[in-house]
């Protein structure tokens, strides 16, 4: 298996490839302004990962974008949950990309001290995690939360929406280091995927079994997903790294109509899977919302459909926006969760007692989605300019 040595190395939970800037000299000032926006890609950059990260962060923001109390759209809550379930590829794809680049770094020729590299990765994730957890905790103190409530929220990974997934990465990194030699075998990777399927099937069995209601209640009372729900993404990152050139070739050969079919099929599987999950959990998805076989399938589908994508397929402004969102994905991830909590606390006081139709709540979701994205991106850029780049993009 051959992987181009020019594939970049990332140092964060949301890996970012460093661009080679190749600005062409043009004859007119207007052409110069346009092409300065475009960062030309060569073998040193993987635009497909920029694209996947940007699309994934858009999906994550969408889940936090309704600030209004659930009571204002209670009749449509389950429908909205199912309608947007195809976006649940976002967290699995992020995890896979993270371990893709971790493997890339550890397998670089001459990198003999792998433990030191792993510690650097952990530090690169731990520092932003502490920073954003502290910011979120300060807001909760201002809002009147007790130290016990804040401590519980940190333990459960609910200090802000989706914050638990930073804790998952911190747990999975040392697990990968311990398993790295075992995972070098293709059979081991297959075994890990099969094991994860069996874990999900066992979880489905527990959730649907009357005799296992006690176990179900214990899992719910933990109020946080178990680490065994995420083990497979360590192997998927390694597998997709090793087979990247093969996947890219298959993606190139696959027709657009076939890719659209795969994405539609993935969406349908997501919808049926989560419709069933809503039923067996009495509409309480957490902490089982990503412990599904459909999430596992989505990683393969997304990489197969988008590995061959190139920046030249987009207009210059769209390409620039994709790379900008990808660059600041860590900041957007954290900031949008904190802002959504602040907006939700205000909206509970202002809009309690109102009732929205399905069309109204969909329009509200789209508008607040764009608002939350723009605010999160803007704050990330400002923080980077004030010397906090490591907290938002590096």
Coordinates of C-alpha atoms in Angstrom, one line a residue:
X1 CA 0.0 0.0 0.0
X2 CA 1.3 3.4 -0.9
X3 CA 0.4 6.7 0.7
X4 CA 1.8 9.9 -0.8
X5 CA 4.5 11.3 1.6
X6 CA 3.0 14.7 0.9
X7 CA -0.2 14.0 2.8
X8 CA -0.1 16.4 5.7
X9 CA 0.0 15.7 9.4
X10 CA -2.5 17.2 11.8
X11 CA -1.9 18.0 15.4
X12 CA -5.5 18.5 16.7
X13 CA -8.7 16.6 17.2
X14 CA -10.0 18.4 14.1
X15 CA -7.0 17.9 11.8
X16 CA -6.2 20.6 9.3
X17 CA -3.8 20.3 6.4
X18 CA -1.4 23.1 5.9
X19 CA -1.8 24.6 2.5
X20 CA 1.0 25.3 0.0
X21 CA 0.2 28.8 -1.2
X22 CA 0.8 29.2 -4.9
X23 CA -0.5 32.5 -6.0
X24 CA -0.4 33.0 -9.8
X25 CA 0.7 36.3 -11.2
X26 CA -2.0 37.6 -13.5
X27 CA -2.3 40.6 -15.8
X28 CA -5.3 42.3 -14.3
X29 CA -5.9 43.5 -10.7
X30 CA -9.4 41.9 -10.7
X31 CA -8.0 38.5 -11.6
X32 CA -5.3 38.9 -9.0
X33 CA -7.9 39.6 -6.3
X34 CA -10.0 36.5 -7.3
X35 CA -7.1 34.1 -7.5
X36 CA -5.6 35.3 -4.2
X37 CA -8.7 33.8 -2.6
X38 CA -7.9 30.4 -4.1
X39 CA -5.3 28.3 -2.5
X40 CA -4.3 25.9 -5.2
X41 CA -4.1 22.3 -4.2
X42 CA -1.3 19.9 -5.0
X43 CA -0.3 16.6 -3.4
X44 CA 0.5 18.4 -0.2
X45 CA -3.2 19.0 0.5
X46 CA -6.2 16.8 0.8
X47 CA -9.2 19.0 -0.1
X48 CA -11.5 16.1 0.4
X49 CA -10.8 16.1 4.1
X50 CA -11.4 19.9 4.2
X51 CA -14.7 19.3 2.6
X52 CA -15.7 16.4 4.9
X53 CA -14.8 18.5 8.0
X54 CA -16.7 21.5 6.7
X55 CA -19.8 19.5 5.9
X56 CA -19.6 17.7 9.2
X57 CA -19.3 20.9 11.2
X58 CA -22.3 22.3 9.4
X59 CA -24.2 19.2 10.5
X60 CA -23.1 19.6 14.1
X61 CA -24.2 23.2 14.2
X62 CA -27.6 22.2 12.8
X63 CA -28.3 20.0 15.8
X64 CA -27.7 22.9 18.2
X65 CA -29.6 25.5 16.1
X66 CA -33.1 25.4 17.6
X67 CA -32.9 27.6 20.7
X68 CA -36.6 27.6 21.4
X69 CA -38.1 25.4 24.2
X70 CA -39.1 22.0 23.0
X71 CA -42.5 22.7 24.3
X72 CA -43.0 25.2 21.5
X73 CA -42.7 22.5 18.8
X74 CA -43.4 19.3 20.9
X75 CA -45.8 17.9 18.2
X76 CA -43.0 18.0 15.6
X77 CA -40.0 17.1 17.8
X78 CA -39.8 13.5 16.8
X79 CA -40.3 14.3 13.1
X80 CA -37.5 16.9 13.2
X81 CA -35.2 14.4 14.9
X82 CA -35.8 11.8 12.2
X83 CA -35.6 14.4 9.3
X84 CA -32.1 15.5 10.3
X85 CA -30.8 12.1 11.3
X86 CA -28.8 11.7 8.0
X87 CA -26.6 14.5 9.4
X88 CA -25.4 12.1 12.2
X89 CA -22.4 11.0 10.0
X90 CA -20.7 14.1 11.4
X91 CA -19.2 12.8 14.7
X92 CA -18.1 9.4 13.2
X93 CA -16.4 11.1 10.3
X94 CA -14.6 13.5 12.6
X95 CA -13.3 10.7 14.7
X96 CA -12.2 8.7 11.6
X97 CA -10.3 11.7 10.2
X98 CA -8.6 12.3 13.6
X99 CA -7.2 8.7 13.7
X100 CA -6.4 8.9 10.0
X101 CA -3.9 11.7 10.7
X102 CA -2.7 10.2 14.0
X103 CA -1.7 7.0 12.1
X104 CA -0.1 9.2 9.4
X105 CA 2.0 10.9 12.0
X106 CA 3.0 7.8 13.9
X107 CA 4.0 5.9 10.7
X108 CA 6.2 8.7 9.3
X109 CA 9.7 7.4 8.6
X110 CA 12.1 8.3 11.4
X111 CA 9.4 8.8 14.0
X112 CA 10.8 6.3 16.5
X113 CA 9.5 7.8 19.7
X114 CA 5.8 7.2 19.2
X115 CA 5.0 7.8 22.9
X116 CA 6.3 11.3 22.6
X117 CA 4.2 11.9 19.5
X118 CA 1.1 10.6 21.3
X119 CA 1.7 12.8 24.3
X120 CA 1.9 15.8 21.9
X121 CA -1.4 14.8 20.4
X122 CA -3.0 14.5 23.8
X123 CA -1.7 17.9 24.8
X124 CA -2.9 19.4 21.6
X125 CA -6.4 18.2 22.5
X126 CA -6.3 18.6 26.2
X127 CA -5.4 22.3 26.3
X128 CA -8.4 23.4 24.1
X129 CA -10.6 21.1 26.0
X130 CA -9.6 22.6 29.4
X131 CA -10.0 26.1 27.9
X132 CA -13.5 25.6 26.5
X133 CA -14.7 23.6 29.5
X134 CA -13.5 26.5 31.7
X135 CA -15.3 29.1 29.6
X136 CA -18.5 27.0 29.7
X137 CA -18.2 26.5 33.4
X138 CA -17.8 30.3 34.0
X139 CA -21.1 30.9 32.1
X140 CA -22.8 28.3 34.2
X141 CA -21.6 29.9 37.4
X142 CA -22.9 33.2 36.2
X143 CA -26.2 31.5 35.4
X144 CA -26.5 30.2 39.0
X145 CA -25.3 26.6 38.6
X146 CA -23.7 25.0 41.7
X147 CA -20.2 23.5 41.8
X148 CA -21.8 20.0 42.0
X149 CA -23.9 20.6 39.0
X150 CA -20.9 21.9 37.0
X151 CA -18.8 18.9 38.1
X152 CA -21.5 16.5 37.0
X153 CA -21.8 18.3 33.7
X154 CA -18.1 18.0 33.1
X155 CA -18.0 14.3 34.0
X156 CA -21.0 13.5 31.7
X157 CA -19.5 15.6 28.9
X158 CA -22.5 18.0 29.0
X159 CA -20.8 21.2 30.0
X160 CA -21.8 22.4 26.5
X161 CA -23.5 20.4 23.7
X162 CA -21.3 17.7 22.2
X163 CA -18.5 18.4 24.6
X164 CA -18.4 14.7 25.5
X165 CA -16.8 13.9 22.2
X166 CA -13.6 15.8 23.2
X167 CA -13.5 13.5 26.2
X168 CA -14.0 10.5 23.9
X169 CA -10.9 11.5 21.8
X170 CA -8.8 11.9 24.9
X171 CA -9.8 8.3 26.0
X172 CA -9.3 6.8 22.5
X173 CA -5.8 8.1 21.9
X174 CA -4.1 6.0 24.6
X175 CA -6.3 3.0 23.6
X176 CA -5.0 3.3 20.1
X177 CA -1.4 3.5 21.3
X178 CA -1.9 0.3 23.3
X179 CA -3.6 -1.5 20.4
X180 CA -1.5 -0.1 17.6
X181 CA 0.6 -3.2 17.0
X182 CA -2.4 -5.6 17.1
X183 CA -4.2 -3.3 14.7
X184 CA -1.4 -3.6 12.1
X185 CA -2.9 -6.9 11.0
X186 CA -5.8 -6.6 8.4
X187 CA -7.5 -9.5 10.3
X188 CA -7.4 -7.4 13.5
X189 CA -9.1 -4.5 11.8
X190 CA -11.8 -6.8 10.5
X191 CA -12.2 -8.3 13.9
X192 CA -12.6 -4.8 15.4
X193 CA -15.3 -3.9 13.0
X194 CA -17.1 -7.2 13.6
X195 CA -16.7 -6.7 17.4
X196 CA -18.3 -3.2 17.1
X197 CA -21.2 -4.6 15.2
X198 CA -21.7 -7.2 17.9
X199 CA -21.6 -4.6 20.6
X200 CA -24.3 -2.6 18.7
X201 CA -26.4 -5.7 18.2
X202 CA -26.1 -6.5 21.9
X203 CA -27.1 -3.0 22.8
X204 CA -30.2 -3.3 20.5
X205 CA -31.1 -6.6 22.2
X206 CA -30.8 -5.0 25.7
X207 CA -32.9 -2.1 24.7
X208 CA -35.7 -4.3 23.2
X209 CA -35.7 -7.0 25.9
X210 CA -38.2 -6.8 28.7
X211 CA -36.0 -8.9 30.9
X212 CA -33.0 -6.5 30.5
X213 CA -34.9 -3.4 31.5
X214 CA -32.6 -3.1 34.6
X215 CA -29.5 -3.0 32.4
X216 CA -31.2 -0.4 30.2
X217 CA -32.0 1.8 33.1
X218 CA -28.4 1.6 34.4
X219 CA -27.1 2.6 31.0
X220 CA -29.4 5.5 30.9
X221 CA -28.6 6.5 34.4
X222 CA -24.9 6.8 33.5
X223 CA -26.1 9.6 31.2
X224 CA -23.0 9.3 29.0
X225 CA -22.1 7.0 26.2
X226 CA -19.7 4.1 27.0
X227 CA -16.3 4.2 25.4
X228 CA -16.9 0.8 23.8
X229 CA -19.4 2.5 21.5
X230 CA -16.5 4.3 19.8
X231 CA -13.7 1.7 19.5
X232 CA -14.3 1.0 15.8
X233 CA -13.3 4.5 14.7
X234 CA -9.8 3.9 15.8
X235 CA -9.6 1.0 13.4
X236 CA -11.5 2.9 10.6
X237 CA -9.0 5.7 10.7
X238 CA -6.2 3.2 10.3
X239 CA -8.0 1.3 7.6
X240 CA -8.9 4.3 5.5
X241 CA -5.4 5.7 5.8
X242 CA -3.9 2.5 4.5
X243 CA -6.4 2.1 1.7
X244 CA -6.7 5.8 0.9
X245 CA -5.3 5.6 -2.6
X246 CA -7.6 2.6 -3.4
X247 CA -10.6 4.4 -2.0
X248 CA -9.7 7.6 -4.0
X249 CA -9.5 5.5 -7.2
X250 CA -12.9 3.8 -6.5
X251 CA -14.4 7.2 -5.7
X252 CA -13.1 8.6 -9.0
X253 CA -14.5 5.7 -11.0
X254 CA -17.9 5.9 -9.2
X255 CA -20.4 7.9 -11.2
X256 CA -22.3 10.9 -9.8
X257 CA -25.6 9.0 -10.0
X258 CA -24.2 6.1 -8.0
X259 CA -22.9 8.5 -5.3
X260 CA -26.3 10.2 -5.1
X261 CA -27.9 6.8 -4.7
X262 CA -25.5 5.8 -2.0
X263 CA -26.1 9.0 -0.1
X264 CA -29.9 8.6 -0.4
X265 CA -29.7 5.0 0.7
X266 CA -27.5 6.1 3.7
X267 CA -30.1 8.7 4.6
X268 CA -33.0 6.2 4.4
X269 CA -31.1 3.8 6.6
X270 CA -30.4 6.5 9.1
X271 CA -34.1 7.5 9.2
X272 CA -35.4 4.0 9.7
X273 CA -32.7 3.2 12.3
X274 CA -33.5 6.3 14.4
X275 CA -37.2 5.9 14.0
X276 CA -36.8 2.5 15.6
X277 CA -34.4 3.8 18.2
X278 CA -36.9 6.5 19.2
X279 CA -39.5 3.8 19.7
X280 CA -37.4 1.4 21.8
X281 CA -35.9 4.3 24.0
X282 CA -39.3 6.1 24.5
X283 CA -37.9 9.1 22.5
X284 CA -34.9 9.4 24.8
X285 CA -32.0 8.9 22.4
X286 CA -29.1 9.8 24.6
X287 CA -26.8 8.2 25.4
X288 CA -27.4 5.8 22.5
X289 CA -27.8 8.4 19.7
X290 CA -24.5 7.5 18.0
X291 CA -24.3 3.8 19.1
X292 CA -25.8 2.6 15.8
X293 CA -24.7 0.5 12.9
X294 CA -26.0 3.3 10.6
X295 CA -23.3 5.6 12.0
X296 CA -20.7 3.0 11.2
X297 CA -21.9 2.6 7.6
X298 CA -22.0 6.4 7.1
X299 CA -18.2 6.6 7.4
X300 CA -17.6 4.3 4.5
X301 CA -20.3 6.0 2.4
X302 CA -19.0 9.6 3.0
X303 CA -15.4 8.6 2.2
X304 CA -16.4 6.7 -0.9
X305 CA -18.5 9.6 -2.2
X306 CA -16.1 12.5 -1.4
X307 CA -12.5 11.2 -1.4
X308 CA -12.1 12.2 -5.1
X309 CA -13.6 15.7 -4.7
X310 CA -11.4 18.6 -5.9
X311 CA -11.4 22.2 -5.1
X312 CA -11.6 23.1 -8.8
X313 CA -15.1 21.7 -8.8
X314 CA -16.3 24.7 -6.8
X315 CA -16.3 28.4 -7.4
X316 CA -13.6 30.4 -5.7
X317 CA -15.8 31.9 -3.0
X318 CA -17.3 28.5 -2.1
X319 CA -13.8 26.8 -2.0
X320 CA -12.6 29.6 0.2
X321 CA -15.5 29.2 2.6
X322 CA -15.0 25.4 2.8
X323 CA -11.4 25.8 3.7
X324 CA -12.2 28.6 6.2
X325 CA -14.8 26.4 8.0
X326 CA -12.5 23.5 8.0
X327 CA -9.6 25.5 9.4
X328 CA -11.7 26.8 12.3
X329 CA -13.7 23.6 12.8
X330 CA -12.4 23.1 16.4
X331 CA -13.5 26.7 17.4
X332 CA -16.8 26.4 15.7
X333 CA -17.5 23.0 17.3
X334 CA -16.9 24.4 20.8
X335 CA -18.3 28.0 20.4
X336 CA -21.5 26.9 18.7
X337 CA -22.3 24.7 21.7
X338 CA -21.6 27.4 24.2
X339 CA -23.6 30.0 22.3
X340 CA -26.6 27.6 21.8
X341 CA -26.8 27.2 25.6
X342 CA -26.8 30.9 26.1
X343 CA -29.4 31.5 23.5
X344 CA -31.5 28.7 24.8
X345 CA -31.5 30.1 28.4
X346 CA -32.8 33.4 27.0
X347 CA -35.4 31.9 24.7
X348 CA -36.9 29.8 27.5
X349 CA -37.8 33.1 29.3
X350 CA -39.0 34.9 26.2
X351 CA -40.9 32.2 24.2
X352 CA -42.3 29.8 26.7
X353 CA -45.9 29.2 26.0
X354 CA -45.7 29.8 22.2
X355 CA -46.5 27.1 19.7
X356 CA -45.0 26.8 16.2
X357 CA -46.2 24.9 13.2
X358 CA -43.9 22.5 11.3
X359 CA -43.1 25.0 8.6
X360 CA -42.4 27.8 11.1
X361 CA -40.0 25.7 13.1
X362 CA -38.2 24.5 10.0
X363 CA -37.7 28.1 8.9
X364 CA -36.6 29.1 12.4
X365 CA -34.1 26.2 12.4
X366 CA -32.6 27.2 9.1
X367 CA -32.2 30.9 10.1
X368 CA -30.8 30.1 13.5
X369 CA -28.5 27.5 11.9
X370 CA -26.9 30.1 9.7
X371 CA -26.8 32.7 12.5
X372 CA -25.0 30.2 14.9
X373 CA -22.5 29.2 12.2
X374 CA -21.6 32.8 11.3
X375 CA -21.2 33.8 14.9
X376 CA -19.1 30.8 15.8
X377 CA -16.9 31.3 12.7
X378 CA -16.5 35.0 13.4
X379 CA -15.6 34.5 17.0
X380 CA -13.1 31.8 16.0
X381 CA -11.4 34.1 13.6
X382 CA -11.2 36.9 16.2
X383 CA -9.7 34.6 18.8
X384 CA -7.1 33.5 16.4
X385 CA -6.1 37.0 15.6
X386 CA -5.8 37.7 19.4
X387 CA -3.3 35.0 19.8
X388 CA -5.6 32.0 20.7
X389 CA -5.1 30.1 17.4
X390 CA -4.4 26.9 19.2
X391 CA -7.9 27.1 20.9
X392 CA -9.7 27.3 17.6
X393 CA -7.7 25.8 14.7
X394 CA -4.3 24.5 15.7

